[in-house]
Short mmCIF file of C-alpha atoms in Angstrom, two decimals:
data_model
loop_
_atom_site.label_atom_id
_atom_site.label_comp_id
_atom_site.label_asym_id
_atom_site.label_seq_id
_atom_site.Cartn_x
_atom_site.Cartn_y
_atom_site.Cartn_z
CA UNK A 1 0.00 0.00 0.00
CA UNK A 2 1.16 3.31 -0.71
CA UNK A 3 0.23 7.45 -0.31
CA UNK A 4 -1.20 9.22 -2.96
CA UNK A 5 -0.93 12.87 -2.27
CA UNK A 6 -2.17 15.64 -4.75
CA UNK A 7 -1.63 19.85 -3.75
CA UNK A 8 -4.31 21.78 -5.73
CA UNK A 9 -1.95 25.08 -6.38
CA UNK A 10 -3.83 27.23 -9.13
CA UNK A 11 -5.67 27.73 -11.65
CA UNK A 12 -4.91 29.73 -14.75
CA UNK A 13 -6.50 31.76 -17.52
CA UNK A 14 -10.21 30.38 -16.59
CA UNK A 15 -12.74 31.47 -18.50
CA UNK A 16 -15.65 33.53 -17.35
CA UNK A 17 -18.84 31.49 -17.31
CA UNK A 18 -20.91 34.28 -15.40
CA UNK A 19 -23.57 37.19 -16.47
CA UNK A 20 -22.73 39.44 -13.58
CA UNK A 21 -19.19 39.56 -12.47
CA UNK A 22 -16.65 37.06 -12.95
CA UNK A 23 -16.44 33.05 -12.46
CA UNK A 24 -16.74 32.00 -9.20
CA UNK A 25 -14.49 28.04 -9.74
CA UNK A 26 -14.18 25.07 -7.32
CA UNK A 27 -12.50 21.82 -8.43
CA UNK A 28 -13.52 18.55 -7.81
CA UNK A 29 -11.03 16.08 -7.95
CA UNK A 30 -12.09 12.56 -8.52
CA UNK A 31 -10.10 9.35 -8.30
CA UNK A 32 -11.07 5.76 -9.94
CA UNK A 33 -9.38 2.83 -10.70
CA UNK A 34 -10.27 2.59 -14.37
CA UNK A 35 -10.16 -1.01 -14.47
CA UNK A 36 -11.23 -3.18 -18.04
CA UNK A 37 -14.53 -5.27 -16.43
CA UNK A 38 -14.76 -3.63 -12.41
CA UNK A 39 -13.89 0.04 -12.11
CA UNK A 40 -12.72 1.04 -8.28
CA UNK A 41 -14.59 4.34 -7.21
CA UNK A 42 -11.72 5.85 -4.54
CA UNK A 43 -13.82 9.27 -4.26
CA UNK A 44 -13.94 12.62 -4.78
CA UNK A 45 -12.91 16.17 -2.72
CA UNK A 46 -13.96 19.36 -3.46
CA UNK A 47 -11.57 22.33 -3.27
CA UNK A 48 -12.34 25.72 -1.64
CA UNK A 49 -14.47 28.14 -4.00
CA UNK A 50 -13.53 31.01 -4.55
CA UNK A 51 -15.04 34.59 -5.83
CA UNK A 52 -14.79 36.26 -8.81
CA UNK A 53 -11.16 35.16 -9.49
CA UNK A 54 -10.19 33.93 -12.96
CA UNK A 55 -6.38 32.97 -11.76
CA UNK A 56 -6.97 31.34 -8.64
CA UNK A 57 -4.64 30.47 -5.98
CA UNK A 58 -5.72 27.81 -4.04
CA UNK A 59 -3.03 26.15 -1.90
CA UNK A 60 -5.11 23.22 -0.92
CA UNK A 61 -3.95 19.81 0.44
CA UNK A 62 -6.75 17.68 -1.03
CA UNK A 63 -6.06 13.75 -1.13
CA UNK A 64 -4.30 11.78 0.76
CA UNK A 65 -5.39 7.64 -0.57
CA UNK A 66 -3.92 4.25 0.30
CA UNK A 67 -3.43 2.86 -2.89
CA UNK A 68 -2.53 -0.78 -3.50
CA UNK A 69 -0.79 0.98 -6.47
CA UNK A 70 -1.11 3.52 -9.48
CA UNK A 71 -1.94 0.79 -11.60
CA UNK A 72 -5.10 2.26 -14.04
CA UNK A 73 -5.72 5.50 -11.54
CA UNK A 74 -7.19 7.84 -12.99
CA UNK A 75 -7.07 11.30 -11.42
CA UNK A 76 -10.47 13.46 -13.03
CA UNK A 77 -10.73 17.04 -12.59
CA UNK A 78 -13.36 19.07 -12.79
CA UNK A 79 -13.40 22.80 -12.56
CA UNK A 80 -16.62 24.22 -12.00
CA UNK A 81 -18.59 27.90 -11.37
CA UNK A 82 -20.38 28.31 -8.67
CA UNK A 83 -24.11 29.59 -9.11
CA UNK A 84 -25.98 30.58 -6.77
CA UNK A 85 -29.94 29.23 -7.25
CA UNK A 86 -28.92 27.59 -10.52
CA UNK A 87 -26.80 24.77 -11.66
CA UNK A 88 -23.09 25.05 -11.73
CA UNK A 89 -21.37 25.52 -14.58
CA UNK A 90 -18.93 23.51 -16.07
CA UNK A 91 -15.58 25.87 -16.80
CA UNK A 92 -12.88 23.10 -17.41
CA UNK A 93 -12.10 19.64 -17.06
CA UNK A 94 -8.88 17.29 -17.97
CA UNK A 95 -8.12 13.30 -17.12
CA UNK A 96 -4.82 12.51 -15.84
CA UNK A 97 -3.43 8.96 -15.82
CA UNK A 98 -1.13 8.50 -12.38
CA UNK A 99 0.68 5.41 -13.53
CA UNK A 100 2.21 7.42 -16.76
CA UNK A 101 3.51 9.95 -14.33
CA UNK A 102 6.01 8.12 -13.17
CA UNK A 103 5.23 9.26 -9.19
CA UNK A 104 7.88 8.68 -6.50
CA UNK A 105 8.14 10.39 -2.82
CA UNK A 106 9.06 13.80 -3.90
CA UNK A 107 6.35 16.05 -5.10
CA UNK A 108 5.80 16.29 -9.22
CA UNK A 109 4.56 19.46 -10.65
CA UNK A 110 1.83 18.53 -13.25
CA UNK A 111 0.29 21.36 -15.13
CA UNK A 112 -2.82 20.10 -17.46
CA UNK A 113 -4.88 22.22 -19.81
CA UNK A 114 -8.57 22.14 -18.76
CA UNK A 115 -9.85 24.95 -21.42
CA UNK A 116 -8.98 25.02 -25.04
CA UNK A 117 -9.29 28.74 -26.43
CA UNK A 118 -8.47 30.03 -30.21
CA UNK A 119 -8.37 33.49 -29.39
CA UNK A 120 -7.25 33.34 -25.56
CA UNK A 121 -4.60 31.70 -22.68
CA UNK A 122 -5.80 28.19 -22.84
CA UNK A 123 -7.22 27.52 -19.09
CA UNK A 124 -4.78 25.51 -17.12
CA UNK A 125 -4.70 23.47 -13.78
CA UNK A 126 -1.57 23.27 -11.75
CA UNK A 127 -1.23 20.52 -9.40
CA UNK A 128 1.72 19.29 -7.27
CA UNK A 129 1.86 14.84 -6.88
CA UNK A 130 3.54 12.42 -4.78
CA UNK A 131 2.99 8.93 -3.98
CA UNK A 132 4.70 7.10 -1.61
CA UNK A 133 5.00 3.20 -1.39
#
């Protein structure tokens, strides 16, 4: 068994999904064992939210799994707008395979686009990873 850790730092360059002032993103961060017959559901944590902030800082410690291992883990993120009396709104999402990462003890900045744009910054996540057996 082993320690995966994942450090929600920032997001980038998000785009505004709002009427009335800017985006106001959360990201949920969902981990499965993407398996070919029996997928393993490890679960999901939701970051802080934060207010009308398109470059987010976020600083958040959010898992912290035993893992057998990082065999067919898939790490999903979603970033999301909050609305208030509404649904939220999707902003950006990416999927990251952990066994291609090659993880060890030390912590593994992984930056992922979430957000293609033509015209614009493409939205990024940045994420710091470590998994320890």
């Amino acid at each position: 068994m082993g320690v995966l850790k994942v450090y929600l730092d920032r997001a980038t360059n998000l785009a505004d999904t709002d009427w009335i002032g800017k985006t106001d993103p959360y990201v949920i961060l969902d981990l499965k064992q993407d398996n070919w017959v029996k997928d393993r559901d490890y679960g999901y944590q939701v970051s802080s939210k934060k207010a009308n902030d398109l470059n987010d800082v976020y600083g958040d410690t959010l898992l912290g799994h035993n893992l057998p291992n990082l065999e067919n883990m898939v790490l999903k993120v979603r970033v999301m707008d909050e609305d208030i009396g509404s649904r939220d709104d999707k902003v950006g999402n990416c999927t990251i395979k952990l066994d291609q990462l090659g993880l060890g003890s030390n912590w593994k900045t992984v930056d992922r686009v979430i957000d293609r744009n033509i015209f614009t910054a493409n939205g990024m996540i940045h994420l710091r990873m470590a998994y320890a057996a």
